[in-house]
Amino acid sequence: MAPFRRDPARAADPARPARRRRPTWRDPRLAGGLALIGAAVALGTWAVDAAADTQQVYILTRDVAPGQDLTADGILTLVDAHPGTDAYVLAGQLPEAAVAQRSLSAGELLPEAAVGIRTPDDLRPIVLEVSSGLPAGTGTGDVVDLWVLPATQVTAEEARERAEVVAEHLTVSTIGDKGTSLIGKETTEVEVLVPADSVSAVLTAIGGDGALVLVPTGTGS
């Protein structure tokens, strides 16, 4: 009987499917796939933990000026946030006599460094009716000087000589609507923060007959 021989033509048949090797643990493709799956699981776990790890912090609902009372109604509210730092005031940790140490903007998280404690020598809010409009760009946090004009103006030169500074370094906290005084002049209602030792002079000027004018000197820090 003749020995069995493999047909060379059949062995070289390209239509015959080749046998595939089963993947092993040493296969780099399998190891890469497992690494990707592990990374995806870790990322999903981190995302779930991060979503649950929120803190309630205070946020400004409107602009405030230096020295303004942060405990007043309508100044702050609470939001859930990921501050990522301990630099912001957490819910329940706002001091009872908290005041702003610098100008703050609506929508800003309240930084601990911007919170001070009100003292007897702190600023006092006083509303003024100024007889002339404020210069363009004047806003919350700007520093102004309060001037009073003479009650009776004889000439422009005399008016300049008799105008006097009532108080310096006041801070604008709120600018109200424009109105009209009893004598028909346009006025603007402005709330300013006045140092305690200047309150008497400012109130005296308000009760006098002279028109009040605010002159900006800069922006509060």
XYZ file of C-alpha atoms in Angstrom:
221
model
C 0.000 0.000 0.000
C 1.399 3.392 -1.045
C 2.128 5.868 1.782
C -0.248 8.829 2.199
C 0.953 12.035 0.693
C -0.564 15.542 1.065
C -1.672 17.034 -2.192
C 0.513 20.167 -2.752
C -2.242 21.841 -4.755
C -4.736 21.416 -1.923
C -2.283 22.703 0.651
C -1.799 25.884 -1.329
C -5.509 26.408 -1.925
C -6.168 30.083 -0.985
C -9.880 29.447 -0.547
C -9.277 27.223 2.411
C -9.827 29.225 5.632
C -6.805 29.633 7.836
C -7.025 28.555 11.448
C -7.098 31.525 13.891
C -5.116 31.508 17.057
C -7.131 31.946 20.256
C -6.205 35.130 22.166
C -4.154 34.662 25.279
C -3.474 36.834 28.311
C -0.230 37.863 26.670
C -1.993 39.215 23.611
C -1.384 43.050 23.651
C -4.792 43.687 22.048
C -6.598 41.899 24.871
C -4.545 43.692 27.523
C -5.278 47.065 25.895
C -8.994 46.372 25.809
C -9.058 45.433 29.468
C -7.155 48.603 30.339
C -9.700 50.728 28.479
C -12.582 49.040 30.275
C -10.920 49.619 33.643
C -10.313 53.285 32.850
C -13.947 53.755 31.820
C -15.180 52.175 35.061
C -12.842 54.346 37.137
C -13.944 57.483 35.285
C -17.615 56.669 35.817
C -17.044 56.081 39.533
C -15.200 59.381 39.839
C -17.987 61.250 38.042
C -20.645 59.820 40.380
C -18.585 60.671 43.476
C -17.870 64.189 42.192
C -21.556 64.837 41.507
C -22.413 63.892 45.075
C -19.523 65.846 46.615
C -21.096 69.326 46.531
C -21.072 72.032 49.169
C -23.446 74.900 49.802
C -21.635 78.211 49.589
C -22.773 81.840 49.620
C -23.088 83.742 46.359
C -23.709 87.464 45.799
C -27.112 88.337 44.346
C -26.111 91.947 43.616
C -23.060 94.191 43.618
C -21.835 95.403 46.997
C -19.345 98.052 48.046
C -16.628 97.899 50.709
C -18.129 98.161 54.200
C -21.606 97.044 53.122
C -23.574 94.736 55.425
C -23.490 91.203 53.998
C -26.198 89.959 56.359
C -28.870 92.291 54.958
C -31.796 90.773 53.052
C -31.245 90.290 49.339
C -27.432 90.375 49.450
C -26.577 86.659 49.555
C -28.108 83.325 48.671
C -26.886 79.720 48.785
C -25.923 77.501 45.871
C -24.573 73.960 45.524
C -21.073 74.186 44.114
C -17.734 72.458 43.750
C -15.531 75.273 45.036
C -12.448 73.050 45.046
C -10.951 75.116 47.841
C -11.708 76.272 51.368
C -11.393 79.915 50.303
C -15.188 80.468 50.131
C -17.682 80.933 52.952
C -19.735 77.781 53.525
C -23.387 77.753 54.547
C -23.821 78.615 58.208
C -20.335 80.081 58.568
C -21.130 83.719 57.789
C -20.382 85.941 60.822
C -23.362 87.773 62.347
C -21.736 91.184 61.786
C -20.206 90.411 58.388
C -19.344 93.310 56.075
C -17.627 93.401 52.702
C -13.923 94.171 52.794
C -13.816 95.016 49.083
C -16.115 95.504 46.114
C -17.932 92.313 45.110
C -19.982 91.566 41.998
C -23.316 89.819 41.580
C -22.855 86.135 40.788
C -19.525 85.910 42.605
C -18.947 83.256 45.255
C -18.249 84.921 48.598
C -14.525 84.601 49.439
C -13.518 84.349 53.088
C -10.826 86.969 52.474
C -13.495 89.515 51.442
C -15.473 89.223 54.692
C -14.817 91.482 57.658
C -16.511 92.142 60.978
C -18.465 95.350 61.546
C -17.043 97.559 64.293
C -18.340 100.751 65.978
C -15.998 102.806 63.775
C -17.246 101.225 60.578
C -19.025 102.904 57.665
C -22.611 104.149 57.815
C -24.994 104.047 54.820
C -26.592 107.435 54.042
C -28.826 108.299 51.103
C -28.120 111.567 49.300
C -29.966 113.497 46.627
C -27.252 114.964 44.461
C -28.188 117.848 42.240
C -26.117 116.914 39.219
C -25.717 113.674 37.360
C -22.807 111.386 38.110
C -19.961 111.159 35.582
C -20.185 108.309 33.092
C -18.822 105.061 34.451
C -19.442 105.883 38.116
C -20.789 102.815 39.876
C -20.918 100.658 42.978
C -17.633 100.606 44.866
C -16.337 103.915 43.544
C -14.855 106.391 46.016
C -16.247 109.938 45.953
C -15.974 113.241 47.785
C -19.113 115.096 48.856
C -19.260 118.812 48.054
C -21.929 121.343 48.961
C -22.660 124.341 46.744
C -23.677 127.737 48.101
C -27.389 128.244 48.702
C -27.438 131.447 46.627
C -25.147 131.708 43.624
C -24.437 135.292 42.596
C -21.796 134.623 39.993
C -20.053 131.528 38.727
C -16.751 132.753 40.163
C -18.250 133.334 43.608
C -19.884 129.920 43.511
C -16.522 128.256 42.881
C -14.956 130.115 45.799
C -17.727 129.224 48.217
C -18.198 125.544 47.311
C -16.913 123.385 50.150
C -15.914 119.777 50.706
C -18.180 118.150 53.275
C -16.625 114.672 53.479
C -13.961 112.731 51.624
C -13.444 109.083 50.684
C -17.095 108.045 50.694
C -17.974 104.789 48.931
C -20.902 104.486 46.533
C -23.046 101.507 47.532
C -26.186 102.061 45.415
C -27.203 104.411 42.615
C -30.946 105.000 42.426
C -33.257 106.544 39.865
C -33.217 110.117 38.728
C -35.873 112.519 39.969
C -36.797 116.179 40.175
C -36.353 118.394 43.219
C -38.939 120.835 44.573
C -37.338 123.663 42.618
C -37.408 121.705 39.375
C -33.776 120.580 39.210
C -32.824 117.059 38.203
C -31.497 114.953 41.058
C -30.036 111.469 41.485
C -30.508 109.376 44.598
C -27.236 107.810 45.710
C -26.499 105.731 48.804
C -22.962 106.245 50.111
C -21.017 104.643 52.944
C -19.784 107.353 55.296
C -17.062 106.982 57.960
C -18.491 107.377 61.442
C -16.566 110.576 62.121
C -18.034 112.243 59.004
C -21.701 111.371 59.570
C -22.492 114.605 61.411
C -21.069 116.800 58.654
C -22.901 114.871 55.942
C -26.255 115.039 57.733
C -25.781 118.771 58.329
C -25.151 119.274 54.603
C -28.271 117.266 53.739
C -30.371 119.476 55.998
C -28.924 122.681 54.550
C -30.021 124.708 51.542
C -26.951 124.056 49.398
C -27.031 121.562 46.547
C -24.974 118.383 47.012
C -22.488 117.109 44.431
C -20.487 113.896 44.410
C -17.044 114.035 42.816
C -15.468 110.628 42.003
C -11.861 110.165 43.104
C -11.256 106.522 42.242
C -12.407 102.945 42.700
C -12.440 101.164 46.028
C -10.198 98.130 46.410
